[in-house]
PDB file of C-alpha atoms in Angstrom:
ATOM      1  CA  MET F   1       5.127 -17.430 -16.321  1.00  0.00           C
ATOM      2  CA  SER F   2       3.548 -18.407 -13.046  1.00  0.00           C
ATOM      3  CA  LYS F   3       2.647 -15.782 -10.472  1.00  0.00           C
ATOM      4  CA  LYS F   4       5.053 -17.281  -7.902  1.00  0.00           C
ATOM      5  CA  ILE F   5       8.014 -17.074 -10.292  1.00  0.00           C
ATOM      6  CA  LEU F   6       7.146 -13.473 -11.213  1.00  0.00           C
ATOM      7  CA  LEU F   7       6.825 -12.587  -7.527  1.00  0.00           C
ATOM      8  CA  PHE F   8      10.246 -14.160  -6.904  1.00  0.00           C
ATOM      9  CA  LEU F   9      11.753 -12.151  -9.802  1.00  0.00           C
ATOM     10  CA  TYR F  10      10.072  -8.974  -8.583  1.00  0.00           C
ATOM     11  CA  TYR F  11      11.672  -9.292  -5.128  1.00  0.00           C
ATOM     12  CA  LEU F  12      15.013 -10.571  -6.446  1.00  0.00           C
ATOM     13  CA  ILE F  13      15.519  -8.031  -9.261  1.00  0.00           C
ATOM     14  CA  PHE F  14      12.810  -5.530 -10.130  1.00  0.00           C
ATOM     15  CA  SER F  15      12.052  -4.186  -6.635  1.00  0.00           C
ATOM     16  CA  LYS F  16      15.741  -3.290  -6.288  1.00  0.00           C
ATOM     17  CA  LEU F  17      16.128  -1.318  -9.522  1.00  0.00           C
ATOM     18  CA  PRO F  18      16.924   2.402  -9.140  1.00  0.00           C
ATOM     19  CA  SER F  19      14.230   4.984  -8.480  1.00  0.00           C
ATOM     20  CA  SER F  20      12.311   6.627 -11.304  1.00  0.00           C
ATOM     21  CA  TYR F  21      14.139   9.849 -10.320  1.00  0.00           C
ATOM     22  CA  PHE F  22      17.469   8.243 -11.241  1.00  0.00           C
ATOM     23  CA  PRO F  23      18.787   8.998 -14.777  1.00  0.00           C
ATOM     24  CA  GLY F  24      16.934   6.565 -17.013  1.00  0.00           C
ATOM     25  CA  GLY F  25      14.615   5.833 -14.107  1.00  0.00           C
ATOM     26  CA  SER F  26      11.459   5.829 -16.218  1.00  0.00           C
ATOM     27  CA  PHE F  27      12.755   2.610 -17.809  1.00  0.00           C
ATOM     28  CA  PHE F  28      13.295   1.024 -14.377  1.00  0.00           C
ATOM     29  CA  ASN F  29       9.785   2.101 -13.351  1.00  0.00           C
ATOM     30  CA  PHE F  30       8.428   0.575 -16.568  1.00  0.00           C
ATOM     31  CA  LEU F  31      10.082  -2.769 -15.735  1.00  0.00           C
ATOM     32  CA  ARG F  32       8.788  -2.711 -12.142  1.00  0.00           C
ATOM     33  CA  VAL F  33       5.231  -1.858 -13.180  1.00  0.00           C
ATOM     34  CA  LYS F  34       5.235  -4.370 -16.063  1.00  0.00           C
ATOM     35  CA  THR F  35       6.244  -7.131 -13.641  1.00  0.00           C
ATOM     36  CA  LEU F  36       3.696  -6.029 -11.024  1.00  0.00           C
ATOM     37  CA  LYS F  37       0.896  -6.038 -13.634  1.00  0.00           C
ATOM     38  CA  SER F  38       1.493  -9.775 -13.981  1.00  0.00           C
ATOM     39  CA  ILE F  39       1.119 -10.240 -10.211  1.00  0.00           C
ATOM     40  CA  ILE F  40      -1.518  -7.739  -9.022  1.00  0.00           C
ATOM     41  CA  LYS F  41      -4.306  -5.658 -10.535  1.00  0.00           C
ATOM     42  CA  ILE F  42      -2.638  -2.330 -11.318  1.00  0.00           C
ATOM     43  CA  GLY F  43      -3.747   0.652 -13.401  1.00  0.00           C
ATOM     44  CA  ASP F  44      -2.037   2.879 -15.953  1.00  0.00           C
ATOM     45  CA  ASN F  45       0.359   5.796 -15.501  1.00  0.00           C
ATOM     46  CA  ILE F  46       1.745   4.438 -12.230  1.00  0.00           C
ATOM     47  CA  LYS F  47       5.031   5.132 -10.472  1.00  0.00           C
ATOM     48  CA  VAL F  48       6.304   2.426  -8.155  1.00  0.00           C
ATOM     49  CA  GLN F  49       9.622   3.185  -6.507  1.00  0.00           C
ATOM     50  CA  PRO F  50      12.114   0.569  -5.221  1.00  0.00           C
ATOM     51  CA  LYS F  51      11.484  -1.787  -2.313  1.00  0.00           C
ATOM     52  CA  VAL F  52       7.686  -1.779  -2.382  1.00  0.00           C
ATOM     53  CA  TYR F  53       6.480  -4.891  -0.534  1.00  0.00           C
ATOM     54  CA  ILE F  54       3.321  -6.519  -1.859  1.00  0.00           C
ATOM     55  CA  GLY F  55       3.298  -9.724   0.195  1.00  0.00           C
ATOM     56  CA  ASN F  56       2.139 -12.605  -1.963  1.00  0.00           C
ATOM     57  CA  GLY F  57       0.245 -10.218  -4.243  1.00  0.00           C
ATOM     58  CA  ASN F  58      -3.203 -11.453  -3.250  1.00  0.00           C
ATOM     59  CA  ASP F  59      -5.902  -8.892  -2.503  1.00  0.00           C
ATOM     60  CA  ILE F  60      -4.013  -5.826  -3.753  1.00  0.00           C
ATOM     61  CA  GLU F  61      -5.405  -3.446  -6.377  1.00  0.00           C
ATOM     62  CA  ILE F  62      -3.939  -0.111  -7.472  1.00  0.00           C
ATOM     63  CA  GLY F  63      -5.845   2.354  -9.655  1.00  0.00           C
ATOM     64  CA  ASP F  64      -4.611   4.706 -12.390  1.00  0.00           C
ATOM     65  CA  HIS F  65      -2.284   7.670 -11.819  1.00  0.00           C
ATOM     66  CA  CYS F  66      -0.873   6.580  -8.463  1.00  0.00           C
ATOM     67  CA  GLN F  67       2.571   7.030  -6.962  1.00  0.00           C
ATOM     68  CA  ILE F  68       3.926   4.575  -4.432  1.00  0.00           C
ATOM     69  CA  ASN F  69       7.290   5.529  -2.957  1.00  0.00           C
ATOM     70  CA  GLU F  70      10.188   3.585  -1.434  1.00  0.00           C
ATOM     71  CA  ASN F  71       9.828   1.063   1.382  1.00  0.00           C
ATOM     72  CA  VAL F  72       6.022   0.942   1.295  1.00  0.00           C
ATOM     73  CA  LYS F  73       4.306  -2.214   2.566  1.00  0.00           C
ATOM     74  CA  LEU F  74       0.929  -3.114   1.070  1.00  0.00           C
ATOM     75  CA  ASP F  75      -1.378  -5.944   2.149  1.00  0.00           C
ATOM     76  CA  ASN F  76      -5.078  -6.564   1.436  1.00  0.00           C
ATOM     77  CA  VAL F  77      -5.714  -3.059   0.085  1.00  0.00           C
ATOM     78  CA  LYS F  78      -7.689  -1.498  -2.751  1.00  0.00           C
ATOM     79  CA  ILE F  79      -6.229   1.833  -3.855  1.00  0.00           C
ATOM     80  CA  ASP F  80      -8.319   4.106  -6.083  1.00  0.00           C
ATOM     81  CA  GLU F  81      -6.888   6.540  -8.651  1.00  0.00           C
ATOM     82  CA  TYR F  82      -4.697   9.624  -8.041  1.00  0.00           C
ATOM     83  CA  VAL F  83      -3.320   8.377  -4.723  1.00  0.00           C
ATOM     84  CA  MET F  84       0.124   9.410  -3.431  1.00  0.00           C
ATOM     85  CA  ILE F  85       1.818   7.191  -0.875  1.00  0.00           C
ATOM     86  CA  ALA F  86       5.003   8.599   0.680  1.00  0.00           C
ATOM     87  CA  PRO F  87       8.068   6.532   1.685  1.00  0.00           C
ATOM     88  CA  GLY F  88       7.819   4.106   4.582  1.00  0.00           C
ATOM     89  CA  VAL F  89       4.020   3.811   4.701  1.00  0.00           C
ATOM     90  CA  THR F  90       2.605   0.525   6.027  1.00  0.00           C
ATOM     91  CA  ILE F  91      -0.905  -0.601   5.119  1.00  0.00           C
ATOM     92  CA  LEU F  92      -1.691  -3.667   7.197  1.00  0.00           C
ATOM     93  CA  GLY F  93      -4.020  -6.366   5.921  1.00  0.00           C
ATOM     94  CA  LYS F  94      -4.285  -8.994   8.637  1.00  0.00           C
ATOM     95  CA  MET F  95      -4.590  -9.340  12.406  1.00  0.00           C
ATOM     96  CA  HIS F  96      -3.288 -12.065  14.683  1.00  0.00           C
ATOM     97  CA  ASP F  97      -5.857 -14.093  16.559  1.00  0.00           C
ATOM     98  CA  PHE F  98      -5.482 -13.747  20.319  1.00  0.00           C
ATOM     99  CA  VAL F  99      -8.760 -14.943  21.861  1.00  0.00           C
ATOM    100  CA  ASP F 100      -7.578 -18.258  23.385  1.00  0.00           C
ATOM    101  CA  LEU F 101      -5.478 -17.578  26.503  1.00  0.00           C
ATOM    102  CA  ASN F 102      -4.306 -21.222  26.574  1.00  0.00           C
ATOM    103  CA  ILE F 103      -2.581 -21.003  23.184  1.00  0.00           C
ATOM    104  CA  PRO F 104       0.312 -18.629  22.487  1.00  0.00           C
ATOM    105  CA  MET F 105      -0.761 -15.867  20.123  1.00  0.00           C
ATOM    106  CA  LEU F 106       1.964 -16.900  17.684  1.00  0.00           C
ATOM    107  CA  LEU F 107       0.236 -20.283  17.271  1.00  0.00           C
ATOM    108  CA  GLN F 108      -3.323 -18.947  16.898  1.00  0.00           C
ATOM    109  CA  GLY F 109      -2.814 -17.852  13.314  1.00  0.00           C
ATOM    110  CA  GLU F 110      -4.174 -14.843  11.534  1.00  0.00           C
ATOM    111  CA  LYS F 111      -7.724 -13.703  11.084  1.00  0.00           C
ATOM    112  CA  GLN F 112      -8.724 -12.208   7.775  1.00  0.00           C
ATOM    113  CA  VAL F 113     -10.292  -8.767   7.910  1.00  0.00           C
ATOM    114  CA  LYS F 114     -12.070  -6.785   5.225  1.00  0.00           C
ATOM    115  CA  SER F 115      -9.866  -4.976   2.728  1.00  0.00           C
ATOM    116  CA  THR F 116      -8.496  -1.544   3.473  1.00  0.00           C
ATOM    117  CA  ILE F 117      -9.941   0.968   0.994  1.00  0.00           C
ATOM    118  CA  ILE F 118      -8.011   4.074  -0.055  1.00  0.00           C
ATOM    119  CA  SER F 119     -10.377   6.313  -2.036  1.00  0.00           C
ATOM    120  CA  ARG F 120      -9.574   8.688  -4.884  1.00  0.00           C
ATOM    121  CA  ASP F 121      -7.185  11.663  -4.515  1.00  0.00           C
ATOM    122  CA  VAL F 122      -5.609  10.712  -1.162  1.00  0.00           C
ATOM    123  CA  TRP F 123      -2.163  11.711   0.081  1.00  0.00           C
ATOM    124  CA  ILE F 124      -0.580   9.506   2.750  1.00  0.00           C
ATOM    125  CA  GLY F 125       2.464  11.023   4.490  1.00  0.00           C
ATOM    126  CA  THR F 126       5.797   9.417   5.315  1.00  0.00           C
ATOM    127  CA  ASN F 127       5.818   6.502   7.780  1.00  0.00           C
ATOM    128  CA  ALA F 128       2.049   6.515   8.326  1.00  0.00           C
ATOM    129  CA  ILE F 129       0.514   3.224   9.473  1.00  0.00           C
ATOM    130  CA  ILE F 130      -2.977   2.201   8.419  1.00  0.00           C
ATOM    131  CA  MET F 131      -4.588  -0.627  10.375  1.00  0.00           C
ATOM    132  CA  PRO F 132      -6.503  -3.405   8.552  1.00  0.00           C
ATOM    133  CA  GLY F 133     -10.032  -2.859   7.266  1.00  0.00           C
ATOM    134  CA  ILE F 134      -9.923   0.955   7.334  1.00  0.00           C
ATOM    135  CA  HIS F 135     -11.690   3.136   4.752  1.00  0.00           C
ATOM    136  CA  ILE F 136      -9.949   6.397   3.891  1.00  0.00           C
ATOM    137  CA  GLY F 137     -12.427   8.744   2.233  1.00  0.00           C
ATOM    138  CA  GLN F 138     -11.877  10.683  -0.967  1.00  0.00           C
ATOM    139  CA  GLY F 139      -9.516  13.649  -0.817  1.00  0.00           C
ATOM    140  CA  CYS F 140      -8.011  12.858   2.604  1.00  0.00           C
ATOM    141  CA  ILE F 141      -4.557  13.849   3.743  1.00  0.00           C
ATOM    142  CA  ILE F 142      -2.884  11.544   6.256  1.00  0.00           C
ATOM    143  CA  GLY F 143      -0.035  13.265   8.114  1.00  0.00           C
ATOM    144  CA  ALA F 144       3.471  11.866   8.410  1.00  0.00           C
ATOM    145  CA  GLY F 145       3.756   9.282  11.180  1.00  0.00           C
ATOM    146  CA  ALA F 146      -0.002   9.080  11.761  1.00  0.00           C
ATOM    147  CA  VAL F 147      -1.519   5.796  12.925  1.00  0.00           C
ATOM    148  CA  ILE F 148      -4.953   5.351  11.373  1.00  0.00           C
ATOM    149  CA  THR F 149      -7.169   3.153  13.550  1.00  0.00           C
ATOM    150  CA  LYS F 150     -10.630   4.352  12.386  1.00  0.00           C
ATOM    151  CA  ASP F 151     -12.260   5.236   9.072  1.00  0.00           C
ATOM    152  CA  CYS F 152     -11.457   8.716   7.730  1.00  0.00           C
ATOM    153  CA  GLU F 153     -14.141  11.046   6.387  1.00  0.00           C
ATOM    154  CA  GLU F 154     -13.873  12.652   2.948  1.00  0.00           C
ATOM    155  CA  TYR F 155     -11.513  15.629   2.617  1.00  0.00           C
ATOM    156  CA  GLY F 156     -10.327  15.252   6.197  1.00  0.00           C
ATOM    157  CA  ILE F 157      -6.792  15.990   7.335  1.00  0.00           C
ATOM    158  CA  TYR F 158      -5.633  13.463   9.930  1.00  0.00           C
ATOM    159  CA  GLY F 159      -2.587  13.321  12.169  1.00  0.00           C
ATOM    160  CA  GLY F 160      -1.340  11.896  15.436  1.00  0.00           C
ATOM    161  CA  ILE F 161      -1.198   8.587  17.286  1.00  0.00           C
ATOM    162  CA  PRO F 162      -3.909   7.467  17.136  1.00  0.00           C
ATOM    163  CA  ALA F 163      -4.844   9.779  14.266  1.00  0.00           C
ATOM    164  CA  LYS F 164      -7.565  12.347  14.766  1.00  0.00           C
ATOM    165  CA  LEU F 165      -9.300  14.743  12.418  1.00  0.00           C
ATOM    166  CA  ILE F 166      -7.287  17.986  12.624  1.00  0.00           C
ATOM    167  CA  GLY F 167      -8.803  19.871   9.702  1.00  0.00           C
ATOM    168  CA  LYS F 168     -10.788  19.783   6.484  1.00  0.00           C
ATOM    169  CA  ARG F 169      -9.664  20.507   2.929  1.00  0.00           C
ATOM    170  CA  LYS F 170     -12.934  22.268   2.033  1.00  0.00           C
TER     171      LYS F 170
END
């Protein structure tokens, strides 16, 4: 089946199936992940909850042993293994061009940025927003509602708007 048809089926059916916490939910998770493996590069032992948005599926990779919860939006991101992403997280992958003052920003199109990298063993809290092209170092914790605008050092704990280093795990 073509990638576009599978993407259509994912959004029409599989992204709306009940959570893996629902009775029989491991079967629904299996169907979601099986469909996603035909669209994006995705590892083993993954949990993907309902309503995860993957755009057109380009430039998204998810490593082994990850959990992605409800209402997460992913774009242009590479996620390493053992990553937990809480509900409502948005990982942005593009920026609008805005340099020409004579053309409305809406008409200037998008500029591609480097991929966002989420390293191994990261926990991203509910409703966090990660701007495009950010690198989140291994072992980081991103607090609920944080807005990540700069790279995050390994084992750092970040929170706030814009997010700042508020502690270390070591």
